[in-house]
CSV table of N, CA and C in Angstrom, one decimal:
chain,number,residue,atom,x,y,z
D,134,UNK,N,127.4,107.3,111.3
D,134,UNK,CA,126.0,107.9,110.6
D,134,UNK,C,124.7,107.0,110.0
D,135,UNK,N,123.6,107.7,110.5
D,135,UNK,CA,122.5,106.8,109.7
D,135,UNK,C,122.2,107.0,108.3
D,136,UNK,N,121.8,106.1,106.9
D,136,UNK,CA,121.4,106.7,106.5
D,136,UNK,C,120.3,106.1,105.9
D,137,UNK,N,119.7,106.7,105.0
D,137,UNK,CA,118.0,106.0,104.4
D,137,UNK,C,117.9,104.5,104.1
D,138,UNK,N,117.3,103.7,104.9
D,138,UNK,CA,116.8,102.0,104.7
D,138,UNK,C,115.8,102.0,104.9
D,139,UNK,N,115.1,100.6,104.5
D,139,UNK,CA,113.2,100.8,104.7
D,139,UNK,C,113.6,100.6,106.3
D,140,UNK,N,112.2,101.1,106.4
D,140,UNK,CA,111.7,101.1,107.9
D,140,UNK,C,112.2,102.3,108.6
D,141,UNK,N,112.5,103.4,108.5
D,141,UNK,CA,113.1,104.4,108.3
D,141,UNK,C,112.9,105.4,107.9
D,142,UNK,N,111.7,106.1,109.2
D,142,UNK,CA,111.5,107.9,108.5
D,142,UNK,C,112.6,108.5,108.2
D,143,UNK,N,111.9,109.1,106.7
D,143,UNK,CA,113.5,110.4,106.0
D,143,UNK,C,112.6,111.6,105.7
D,144,UNK,N,113.6,112.8,105.9
D,144,UNK,CA,112.2,113.6,106.0
D,144,UNK,C,112.9,114.7,105.4
D,145,UNK,N,113.0,115.1,103.9
D,145,UNK,CA,113.0,115.8,102.4
D,145,UNK,C,112.5,116.9,102.4
D,146,UNK,N,113.5,117.7,102.2
D,146,UNK,CA,113.0,119.1,100.9
D,146,UNK,C,112.7,118.4,99.2
D,147,UNK,N,112.0,118.5,99.1
D,147,UNK,CA,112.4,118.3,97.0
D,147,UNK,C,111.5,119.7,96.5
D,148,UNK,N,111.5,119.9,95.0
D,148,UNK,CA,111.1,120.1,93.9
D,148,UNK,C,111.0,119.3,92.7
D,149,UNK,N,109.9,119.0,92.8
D,149,UNK,CA,109.2,118.4,91.5
D,149,UNK,C,109.5,119.6,90.1
D,150,UNK,N,109.6,118.6,88.4
D,150,UNK,CA,109.9,119.4,88.2
D,150,UNK,C,110.2,119.3,86.6
D,151,UNK,N,108.8,119.6,85.6
D,151,UNK,CA,108.9,118.8,84.0
D,151,UNK,C,109.5,119.3,83.5
D,152,UNK,N,109.5,117.7,82.2
D,152,UNK,CA,110.9,117.8,80.9
D,152,UNK,C,110.5,119.7,80.6
D,153,UNK,N,109.6,120.7,81.1
D,153,UNK,CA,109.3,122.3,80.3
D,153,UNK,C,110.0,122.9,81.4
D,154,UNK,N,110.6,121.9,82.8
D,154,UNK,CA,111.7,123.0,83.1
D,154,UNK,C,110.5,123.7,84.7
D,155,UNK,N,109.4,123.3,84.4
D,155,UNK,CA,108.5,124.1,85.3
D,155,UNK,C,107.8,122.5,86.3
D,156,UNK,N,108.2,123.6,87.5
D,156,UNK,CA,107.9,123.4,88.9
D,156,UNK,C,106.3,122.7,89.4
D,157,UNK,N,106.1,121.8,89.6
D,157,UNK,CA,105.5,120.6,89.3
D,157,UNK,C,104.7,120.6,91.0
D,158,UNK,N,105.7,120.3,91.8
D,158,UNK,CA,105.2,120.7,93.2
D,158,UNK,C,106.7,120.9,94.0
D,159,UNK,N,106.2,121.5,94.7
D,159,UNK,CA,108.0,121.6,96.0
D,159,UNK,C,107.3,121.9,97.5
D,160,UNK,N,108.4,121.8,98.5
D,160,UNK,CA,107.9,121.7,99.9
D,160,UNK,C,108.8,123.0,100.3
D,161,UNK,N,109.0,123.1,98.7
D,161,UNK,CA,109.8,125.1,99.8
D,161,UNK,C,109.1,126.2,100.6
D,162,UNK,N,108.7,126.7,100.9
D,162,UNK,CA,108.2,127.4,102.0
D,162,UNK,C,107.1,126.4,103.2
D,163,UNK,N,107.3,125.0,102.8
D,163,UNK,CA,106.5,124.1,103.8
D,163,UNK,C,107.9,123.0,105.0
D,164,UNK,N,106.9,122.3,105.7
D,164,UNK,CA,108.0,121.3,106.0
D,164,UNK,C,108.3,120.5,105.4
D,165,UNK,N,109.4,120.4,105.5
D,165,UNK,CA,110.3,119.0,104.9
D,165,UNK,C,108.7,117.2,105.4
D,166,UNK,N,109.1,117.4,103.5
D,166,UNK,CA,107.6,116.1,103.8
D,166,UNK,C,108.5,114.6,104.3
D,167,UNK,N,108.5,113.9,105.3
D,167,UNK,CA,108.3,113.0,105.7
D,167,UNK,C,108.1,111.5,105.0
D,168,UNK,N,108.0,110.7,105.3
D,168,UNK,CA,107.6,109.4,104.7
D,168,UNK,C,108.4,108.0,105.5
D,169,UNK,N,108.1,106.9,105.5
D,169,UNK,CA,108.3,106.1,105.7
D,169,UNK,C,109.0,105.5,104.9
D,170,UNK,N,110.5,105.3,104.8
D,170,UNK,CA,111.2,104.4,103.4
D,170,UNK,C,110.9,102.9,103.3
D,171,UNK,N,110.2,102.1,102.2
D,171,UNK,CA,110.9,101.1,101.8
D,171,UNK,C,108.9,100.5,102.0
D,172,UNK,N,107.9,101.4,102.2
D,172,UNK,CA,106.5,101.0,101.6
D,172,UNK,C,105.7,102.1,100.7
D,173,UNK,N,106.4,101.8,99.7
D,173,UNK,CA,105.5,102.9,98.5
D,173,UNK,C,105.3,104.1,98.9
D,174,UNK,N,105.3,105.2,100.0
D,174,UNK,CA,104.9,105.7,99.7
D,174,UNK,C,104.9,107.2,99.2
D,175,UNK,N,106.3,107.0,98.6
D,175,UNK,CA,106.5,107.9,97.3
D,175,UNK,C,107.2,107.3,95.9
D,176,UNK,N,107.1,108.3,94.5
D,176,UNK,CA,107.3,107.3,93.6
D,176,UNK,C,108.5,106.5,93.8
D,177,UNK,N,108.7,105.2,93.0
D,177,UNK,CA,109.2,103.9,93.7
D,177,UNK,C,110.9,105.2,93.0
D,178,UNK,N,111.1,105.1,91.7
D,178,UNK,CA,112.7,106.0,91.3
D,178,UNK,C,112.8,106.6,92.4
D,179,UNK,N,112.8,108.0,93.1
D,179,UNK,CA,112.5,108.4,93.7
D,179,UNK,C,113.1,108.2,94.9
D,180,UNK,N,112.3,107.1,95.1
D,180,UNK,CA,112.9,106.4,97.0
D,180,UNK,C,113.8,105.1,96.3
D,181,UNK,N,113.7,104.5,95.4
D,181,UNK,CA,114.4,104.2,94.9
D,181,UNK,C,116.4,104.7,95.2
D,182,UNK,N,116.7,105.8,94.5
D,182,UNK,CA,117.3,107.4,94.6
D,182,UNK,C,117.6,107.6,95.9
D,183,UNK,N,117.1,107.8,97.1
D,183,UNK,CA,117.9,108.5,98.5
D,183,UNK,C,117.6,107.4,99.3
D,184,UNK,N,117.8,105.7,98.8
D,184,UNK,CA,118.7,104.6,100.0
D,184,UNK,C,119.3,104.9,99.7
D,185,UNK,N,120.6,105.0,101.0
D,185,UNK,CA,122.1,104.7,101.7
D,185,UNK,C,121.4,106.5,101.7
D,186,UNK,N,121.4,107.6,101.1
D,186,UNK,CA,121.3,109.0,101.8
D,186,UNK,C,121.8,109.0,103.0
D,187,UNK,N,122.0,110.4,103.2
D,187,UNK,CA,122.1,111.2,104.5
D,187,UNK,C,122.0,112.2,104.7
D,188,UNK,N,121.6,112.5,105.8
D,188,UNK,CA,121.4,113.7,106.1
D,188,UNK,C,121.9,114.4,105.4
D,189,UNK,N,121.4,115.6,104.5
D,189,UNK,CA,122.6,116.4,104.2
D,189,UNK,C,122.7,116.2,103.1
D,190,UNK,N,122.3,115.0,102.7
D,190,UNK,CA,123.0,114.8,101.0
D,190,UNK,C,121.4,115.8,100.6
D,191,UNK,N,122.1,115.8,98.8
D,191,UNK,CA,122.2,116.8,97.7
D,191,UNK,C,121.7,115.8,96.6
D,192,UNK,N,120.7,115.7,95.7
D,192,UNK,CA,120.7,114.9,94.7
D,192,UNK,C,119.6,115.7,94.1
D,193,UNK,N,120.3,115.1,92.7
D,193,UNK,CA,119.5,115.7,91.4
D,193,UNK,C,119.0,113.9,90.5
D,194,UNK,N,117.9,113.8,90.7
D,194,UNK,CA,117.4,113.2,90.5
D,194,UNK,C,115.8,113.0,89.3
D,195,UNK,N,116.3,111.9,88.3
D,195,UNK,CA,115.3,111.8,87.3
D,195,UNK,C,114.7,110.8,86.7
D,196,UNK,N,113.5,111.2,86.3
D,196,UNK,CA,112.7,109.6,87.1
D,196,UNK,C,111.9,109.4,86.2
D,197,UNK,N,111.9,108.0,85.2
D,197,UNK,CA,111.5,108.1,84.0
D,197,UNK,C,109.6,107.6,84.2
D,198,UNK,N,109.2,107.5,83.6
D,198,UNK,CA,106.9,107.5,83.8
D,198,UNK,C,107.1,106.1,84.6
D,199,UNK,N,107.5,104.4,83.7
D,199,UNK,CA,107.5,103.3,85.0
D,199,UNK,C,107.3,103.5,86.0
D,200,UNK,N,109.0,104.9,85.8
D,200,UNK,CA,109.4,104.4,87.7
D,200,UNK,C,108.6,105.4,88.6
D,201,UNK,N,107.8,106.0,88.7
D,201,UNK,CA,107.0,107.4,88.4
D,201,UNK,C,105.5,107.1,88.6
D,202,UNK,N,104.4,107.5,87.7
D,202,UNK,CA,103.6,107.9,87.9
D,202,UNK,C,103.0,107.2,87.0
D,203,UNK,N,103.5,105.9,86.0
D,203,UNK,CA,103.0,105.4,84.9
D,203,UNK,C,103.2,105.7,83.3
D,204,UNK,N,103.3,105.5,82.8
D,204,UNK,CA,102.8,105.5,81.3
D,204,UNK,C,100.8,105.4,81.0
D,205,UNK,N,100.9,106.4,80.0
D,205,UNK,CA,100.2,106.5,80.1
D,205,UNK,C,99.1,105.8,79.2
D,206,UNK,N,97.5,105.2,79.9
D,206,UNK,CA,96.9,104.1,79.8
D,206,UNK,C,95.9,104.6,79.2
D,207,UNK,N,96.3,104.5,77.3
D,207,UNK,CA,95.2,104.7,76.5
D,207,UNK,C,93.2,104.3,77.2
D,208,UNK,N,93.2,102.9,77.4
D,208,UNK,CA,92.1,102.5,78.2
D,208,UNK,C,91.9,103.2,79.0
D,209,UNK,N,92.3,104.5,79.8
D,209,UNK,CA,91.8,105.3,80.4
D,209,UNK,C,91.4,106.9,80.2
D,210,UNK,N,91.3,106.5,79.4
D,210,UNK,CA,90.5,107.7,78.6
D,210,UNK,C,89.2,107.2,78.3
D,211,UNK,N,88.6,108.1,78.5
D,211,UNK,CA,86.7,107.7,78.2
D,211,UNK,C,85.8,109.1,78.0
D,212,UNK,N,84.6,108.0,76.6
D,212,UNK,CA,83.8,108.9,76.1
D,212,UNK,C,82.8,109.0,77.2
D,213,UNK,N,82.3,109.2,78.2
D,213,UNK,CA,80.8,109.3,79.0
D,213,UNK,C,80.1,110.3,78.9
D,214,UNK,N,79.1,109.4,78.8
D,214,UNK,CA,77.6,110.1,78.3
D,214,UNK,C,77.4,111.4,79.7
D,215,UNK,N,76.8,112.8,79.5
D,215,UNK,CA,76.9,113.3,80.2
D,215,UNK,C,76.0,113.3,81.6
D,216,UNK,N,74.7,112.5,81.3
D,216,UNK,CA,74.3,112.6,82.0
D,216,UNK,C,74.5,112.0,83.6
D,217,UNK,N,75.6,111.3,83.6
D,217,UNK,CA,76.5,110.9,84.2
D,217,UNK,C,76.9,111.8,85.7
D,218,UNK,N,77.8,111.9,84.9
D,218,UNK,CA,78.1,113.1,85.3
D,218,UNK,C,77.2,114.0,86.7
D,219,UNK,N,77.7,114.1,87.8
D,219,UNK,CA,77.0,114.5,89.0
D,219,UNK,C,77.0,116.2,89.0
D,220,UNK,N,77.4,116.9,87.6
D,220,UNK,CA,77.3,118.5,88.1
D,220,UNK,C,76.9,118.9,86.9
D,221,UNK,N,76.4,120.5,86.6
D,221,UNK,CA,75.7,120.2,85.4
D,221,UNK,C,76.9,121.2,84.2
D,222,UNK,N,77.4,121.9,85.1
D,222,UNK,CA,78.0,123.1,83.9
D,222,UNK,C,79.8,122.5,84.1
D,223,UNK,N,79.8,121.2,83.5
D,223,UNK,CA,81.1,120.3,83.4
D,223,UNK,C,82.3,121.1,82.8
D,224,UNK,N,83.5,121.4,82.6
D,224,UNK,CA,84.3,122.4,82.3
D,224,UNK,C,85.9,121.4,82.3
D,225,UNK,N,86.5,121.8,81.3
D,225,UNK,CA,88.1,120.9,80.9
D,225,UNK,C,88.6,120.8,82.3
D,226,UNK,N,89.2,120.1,83.1
D,226,UNK,CA,90.4,119.7,84.0
D,226,UNK,C,89.0,120.0,85.1
D,227,UNK,N,88.4,120.1,85.4
D,227,UNK,CA,86.9,118.8,86.8
D,227,UNK,C,87.2,118.0,86.6
D,228,UNK,N,87.4,117.7,88.4
D,228,UNK,CA,87.7,116.2,88.2
D,228,UNK,C,86.9,115.1,89.1
D,229,UNK,N,86.5,114.1,88.8
D,229,UNK,CA,85.3,113.5,89.5
D,229,UNK,C,85.9,112.3,89.7
D,230,UNK,N,85.9,111.8,90.8
D,230,UNK,CA,86.0,110.1,91.7
D,230,UNK,C,84.5,109.5,91.4
D,231,UNK,N,85.3,108.2,89.5
D,231,UNK,CA,84.6,107.0,89.5
D,231,UNK,C,84.8,105.8,89.6
D,232,UNK,N,84.2,104.8,90.5
D,232,UNK,CA,84.2,103.6,90.4
D,232,UNK,C,84.3,102.5,88.7
D,233,UNK,N,85.8,101.7,89.3
D,233,UNK,CA,86.5,101.3,87.5
D,233,UNK,C,86.9,99.6,88.4
D,234,UNK,N,86.7,98.9,87.2
D,234,UNK,CA,87.2,97.5,87.4
D,234,UNK,C,88.5,96.8,88.8
D,235,UNK,N,88.8,98.5,88.7
D,235,UNK,CA,90.5,98.9,89.9
D,235,UNK,C,89.7,99.6,91.1
D,236,UNK,N,88.4,100.3,91.1
D,236,UNK,CA,88.2,100.8,92.6
D,236,UNK,C,88.5,101.6,92.0
D,237,UNK,N,88.0,102.9,93.8
D,237,UNK,CA,88.1,103.6,93.1
D,237,UNK,C,88.7,104.6,91.5
D,238,UNK,N,88.8,105.3,91.3
D,238,UNK,CA,89.5,106.9,90.5
D,238,UNK,C,89.2,108.0,90.2
D,239,UNK,N,90.6,108.8,90.1
D,239,UNK,CA,90.3,110.4,89.7
D,239,UNK,C,89.3,110.2,87.9
D,240,UNK,N,88.8,111.1,88.0
D,240,UNK,CA,89.4,111.2,86.5
D,240,UNK,C,89.0,112.8,86.1
D,241,UNK,N,90.2,113.4,85.2
D,241,UNK,CA,90.1,114.8,84.9
D,241,UNK,C,89.1,114.6,83.2
D,242,UNK,N,88.6,115.7,83.6
D,242,UNK,CA,87.8,115.9,82.6
D,242,UNK,C,88.8,116.7,81.7
D,243,UNK,N,89.0,116.2,80.0
D,243,UNK,CA,89.7,116.8,79.0
D,243,UNK,C,88.5,117.4,77.9
D,244,UNK,N,87.8,117.0,77.9
D,244,UNK,CA,87.1,117.0,76.6
D,244,UNK,C,85.1,118.1,76.7
D,245,UNK,N,84.6,118.5,77.0
D,245,UNK,CA,83.0,118.1,77.3
D,245,UNK,C,82.5,118.4,76.0
D,246,UNK,N,81.4,117.8,75.4
D,246,UNK,CA,80.7,117.6,73.6
D,246,UNK,C,79.3,117.8,74.8
D,247,UNK,N,78.6,117.8,73.2
D,247,UNK,CA,76.9,118.5,73.8
D,247,UNK,C,77.0,117.1,74.0
D,248,UNK,N,76.5,116.0,73.4
D,248,UNK,CA,76.2,114.6,74.8
D,248,UNK,C,77.0,114.7,75.8
D,249,UNK,N,78.0,114.1,75.3
D,249,UNK,CA,79.4,112.8,76.3
D,249,UNK,C,80.1,114.2,76.7
D,250,UNK,N,81.3,113.8,77.5
D,250,UNK,CA,82.4,113.9,78.0
D,250,UNK,C,83.4,113.3,77.9
D,251,UNK,N,84.8,113.7,77.4
D,251,UNK,CA,86.1,113.1,76.8
D,251,UNK,C,87.2,112.8,78.5
D,252,UNK,N,86.6,112.1,79.7
D,252,UNK,CA,87.6,111.9,80.7
D,252,UNK,C,88.8,111.1,81.1
D,253,UNK,N,89.6,111.1,81.6
D,253,UNK,CA,91.2,111.2,81.3
D,253,UNK,C,91.5,110.5,82.4
D,254,UNK,N,91.4,108.9,83.1
D,254,UNK,CA,92.0,108.6,85.3
D,254,UNK,C,93.7,108.4,84.8
D,255,UNK,N,94.2,108.6,83.9
D,255,UNK,CA,95.2,108.4,84.3
D,255,UNK,C,95.5,109.4,84.8
D,256,UNK,N,96.9,109.5,86.3
D,256,UNK,CA,97.2,111.1,86.7
D,256,UNK,C,98.1,111.4,86.2
D,257,UNK,N,97.9,112.6,86.3
D,257,UNK,CA,98.3,114.0,85.8
D,257,UNK,C,99.9,114.0,85.5
D,258,UNK,N,100.4,113.2,86.3
D,258,UNK,CA,102.2,113.1,85.5
D,258,UNK,C,102.1,112.5,85.0
D,259,UNK,N,101.5,111.2,84.7
D,259,UNK,CA,101.8,109.8,84.2
D,259,UNK,C,102.0,110.1,82.5
D,260,UNK,N,103.1,109.1,82.1
D,260,UNK,CA,103.5,109.8,80.9
D,260,UNK,C,105.2,110.5,81.0
D,261,UNK,N,105.1,111.5,82.6
D,261,UNK,CA,106.4,112.5,82.3
D,261,UNK,C,107.6,112.3,82.8
D,262,UNK,N,108.6,111.8,82.2
D,262,UNK,CA,110.1,111.9,83.2
D,262,UNK,C,110.3,113.2,84.2
D,263,UNK,N,110.3,113.1,85.6
D,263,UNK,CA,109.8,113.5,86.8
D,263,UNK,C,111.5,113.8,87.0
D,264,UNK,N,111.1,115.4,87.5
D,264,UNK,CA,112.7,116.4,87.6
D,264,UNK,C,112.9,116.3,88.7
D,265,UNK,N,113.8,115.8,89.5
D,265,UNK,CA,113.4,115.8,91.5
D,265,UNK,C,114.5,116.7,91.3
D,266,UNK,N,114.6,117.8,92.0
D,266,UNK,CA,115.9,118.1,93.7
D,266,UNK,C,115.8,118.2,94.9
D,267,UNK,N,116.0,116.8,95.9
D,267,UNK,CA,116.2,116.9,97.0
D,267,UNK,C,117.4,116.3,97.8
D,268,UNK,N,117.2,117.3,99.0
D,268,UNK,CA,117.8,117.7,99.8
D,268,UNK,C,117.2,116.9,101.4
D,269,UNK,N,118.1,115.7,102.0
D,269,UNK,CA,117.5,114.6,102.7
D,269,UNK,C,117.5,115.7,104.3
D,270,UNK,N,117.5,116.7,104.6
D,270,UNK,CA,117.1,116.9,106.0
D,270,UNK,C,117.5,116.1,107.5
D,271,UNK,N,116.9,114.5,107.3
D,271,UNK,CA,116.9,113.8,107.9
D,271,UNK,C,116.3,112.5,108.4
D,272,UNK,N,117.0,112.1,109.2
D,272,UNK,CA,116.2,110.2,109.6
D,272,UNK,C,116.0,110.0,110.9
D,273,UNK,N,115.3,108.7,111.0
D,273,UNK,CA,114.8,108.9,112.8
D,273,UNK,C,114.3,107.4,112.3
D,274,UNK,N,114.1,106.6,113.3
D,274,UNK,CA,113.2,105.4,113.5
D,274,UNK,C,112.2,105.7,113.2
D,275,UNK,N,111.1,105.3,113.3
D,275,UNK,CA,109.6,104.6,112.2
D,275,UNK,C,108.8,104.6,114.2
D,276,UNK,N,107.6,104.5,114.6
D,276,UNK,CA,107.3,104.3,115.7
D,276,UNK,C,106.6,103.4,115.3
D,277,UNK,N,106.5,102.3,116.3
D,277,UNK,CA,105.9,100.7,115.6
D,277,UNK,C,104.6,100.9,115.1
D,278,UNK,N,103.1,102.1,115.5
D,278,UNK,CA,102.2,101.8,114.9
D,278,UNK,C,102.5,102.6,113.4
D,279,UNK,N,103.4,103.4,113.5
D,279,UNK,CA,103.7,103.8,112.2
D,279,UNK,C,104.9,103.0,111.4
D,280,UNK,N,105.3,101.5,111.0
D,280,UNK,CA,105.8,100.8,110.7
D,280,UNK,C,104.6,99.7,110.7
D,281,UNK,N,103.2,99.7,110.6
D,281,UNK,CA,102.1,99.1,111.9
D,281,UNK,C,101.3,99.2,110.3
D,282,UNK,N,101.1,100.8,110.4
D,282,UNK,CA,100.2,101.5,108.9
D,282,UNK,C,101.3,101.2,108.0
D,283,UNK,N,102.1,101.5,108.0
D,283,UNK,CA,102.8,101.8,106.4
D,283,UNK,C,103.3,103.0,106.2
D,284,UNK,N,102.7,104.4,107.2
D,284,UNK,CA,103.6,105.6,106.4
D,284,UNK,C,103.1,106.2,108.2
D,285,UNK,N,103.7,106.7,107.5
D,285,UNK,CA,104.3,108.8,109.4
D,285,UNK,C,103.0,108.8,109.3
D,286,UNK,N,102.5,108.9,111.0
D,286,UNK,CA,101.7,109.6,111.5
D,286,UNK,C,102.3,111.3,112.0
D,287,UNK,N,102.3,112.0,111.2
D,287,UNK,CA,102.6,113.7,110.8
D,287,UNK,C,101.5,114.2,112.5
D,288,UNK,N,102.5,114.6,113.2
D,288,UNK,CA,102.4,115.4,114.7
D,288,UNK,C,101.3,114.8,115.7
D,289,UNK,N,102.3,113.7,115.8
D,289,UNK,CA,102.0,112.5,117.3
D,289,UNK,C,100.3,111.8,116.7
D,290,UNK,N,99.6,112.1,116.2
D,290,UNK,CA,98.8,111.3,116.3
D,290,UNK,C,97.6,111.0,114.6
D,291,UNK,N,97.5,109.8,114.9
D,291,UNK,CA,96.8,110.3,112.9
D,291,UNK,C,95.2,109.1,114.0
D,292,UNK,N,94.0,109.0,112.5
D,292,UNK,CA,93.1,108.0,112.8
D,292,UNK,C,92.7,107.6,111.6
D,293,UNK,N,92.6,106.4,111.6
D,293,UNK,CA,92.2,105.4,110.4
D,293,UNK,C,90.6,104.5,110.8
D,294,UNK,N,89.6,105.8,110.4
D,294,UNK,CA,88.2,105.9,110.0
D,294,UNK,C,87.8,104.7,108.9
D,295,UNK,N,86.5,104.7,108.5
D,295,UNK,CA,86.3,103.0,107.6
D,295,UNK,C,86.3,103.9,106.3
D,296,UNK,N,86.2,105.3,106.0
D,296,UNK,CA,85.9,105.8,105.1
D,296,UNK,C,87.7,106.0,104.0
D,297,UNK,N,88.2,106.0,104.7
D,297,UNK,CA,89.7,106.2,104.4
D,297,UNK,C,90.8,104.6,104.8
D,298,UNK,N,90.1,104.1,105.3
D,298,UNK,CA,90.7,102.6,105.0
D,298,UNK,C,90.7,102.0,104.1
D,299,UNK,N,91.9,101.5,103.1
D,299,UNK,CA,91.8,101.0,102.1
D,299,UNK,C,92.3,101.9,101.6
D,300,UNK,N,91.1,103.2,101.2
D,300,UNK,CA,91.6,104.5,100.7
D,300,UNK,C,92.8,105.0,100.3
D,301,UNK,N,93.5,105.8,99.6
D,301,UNK,CA,95.2,106.9,99.7
D,301,UNK,C,95.1,106.0,98.7
D,302,UNK,N,96.3,107.4,97.6
D,302,UNK,CA,97.0,106.1,97.3
D,302,UNK,C,98.6,105.9,97.1
D,303,UNK,N,99.4,106.2,97.6
D,303,UNK,CA,100.4,105.9,98.6
D,303,UNK,C,101.9,106.6,98.0
D,304,UNK,N,101.1,107.2,97.3
D,304,UNK,CA,102.0,107.7,95.4
D,304,UNK,C,102.5,108.9,96.8
D,305,UNK,N,102.8,109.6,97.3
D,305,UNK,CA,103.2,110.9,98.4
D,305,UNK,C,101.8,111.9,97.4
D,306,UNK,N,100.8,111.8,97.0
D,306,UNK,CA,100.5,113.2,97.3
D,306,UNK,C,99.5,113.6,97.5
D,307,UNK,N,100.1,113.1,99.7
D,307,UNK,CA,99.3,114.0,100.7
D,307,UNK,C,98.3,113.1,101.0
D,308,UNK,N,97.4,112.0,100.3
D,308,UNK,CA,96.6,111.7,100.5
D,308,UNK,C,96.1,111.1,101.5
D,309,UNK,N,94.5,110.8,102.1
D,309,UNK,CA,94.8,109.5,103.8
D,309,UNK,C,95.4,108.3,103.0
D,310,UNK,N,96.2,108.1,104.5
D,310,UNK,CA,95.8,105.9,104.4
D,310,UNK,C,94.9,105.4,104.6
């Protein structure tokens, strides 16, 4: 029986809850999440817990912020003059992408003032302990192209264009690589 190891593709069903027990994300009602194990495509704490598991295994995993989406970085909470934002009607919860010294980053509007806007560049789940309920659905060998690119190519086709190359967060959020 095959177990989840580096360079294999695992398919999992999962439910992610926060400390309050609220469902943050789930694969329920959708296809299982397929990922290339050992390549940082899901949060480190979950990937580590899945190593050695077999199809049919079910597990509960709590992942500390350090092994999830990181601890909250106060330096990523910034006060930005309103005129720097592309939208006239800025509201809390809106998201904007901005260039930082570390590359492009997604910021969420936290507070809107008359002349400035407080924005948070932390991942929305930074600082949170993540609670996963997981079922391993299947395990398969990765295709050579998947290994070369470091991630799964769903549906038998995949395209890298100039905009995608080097982009994507690589943390299981569904964005392109």
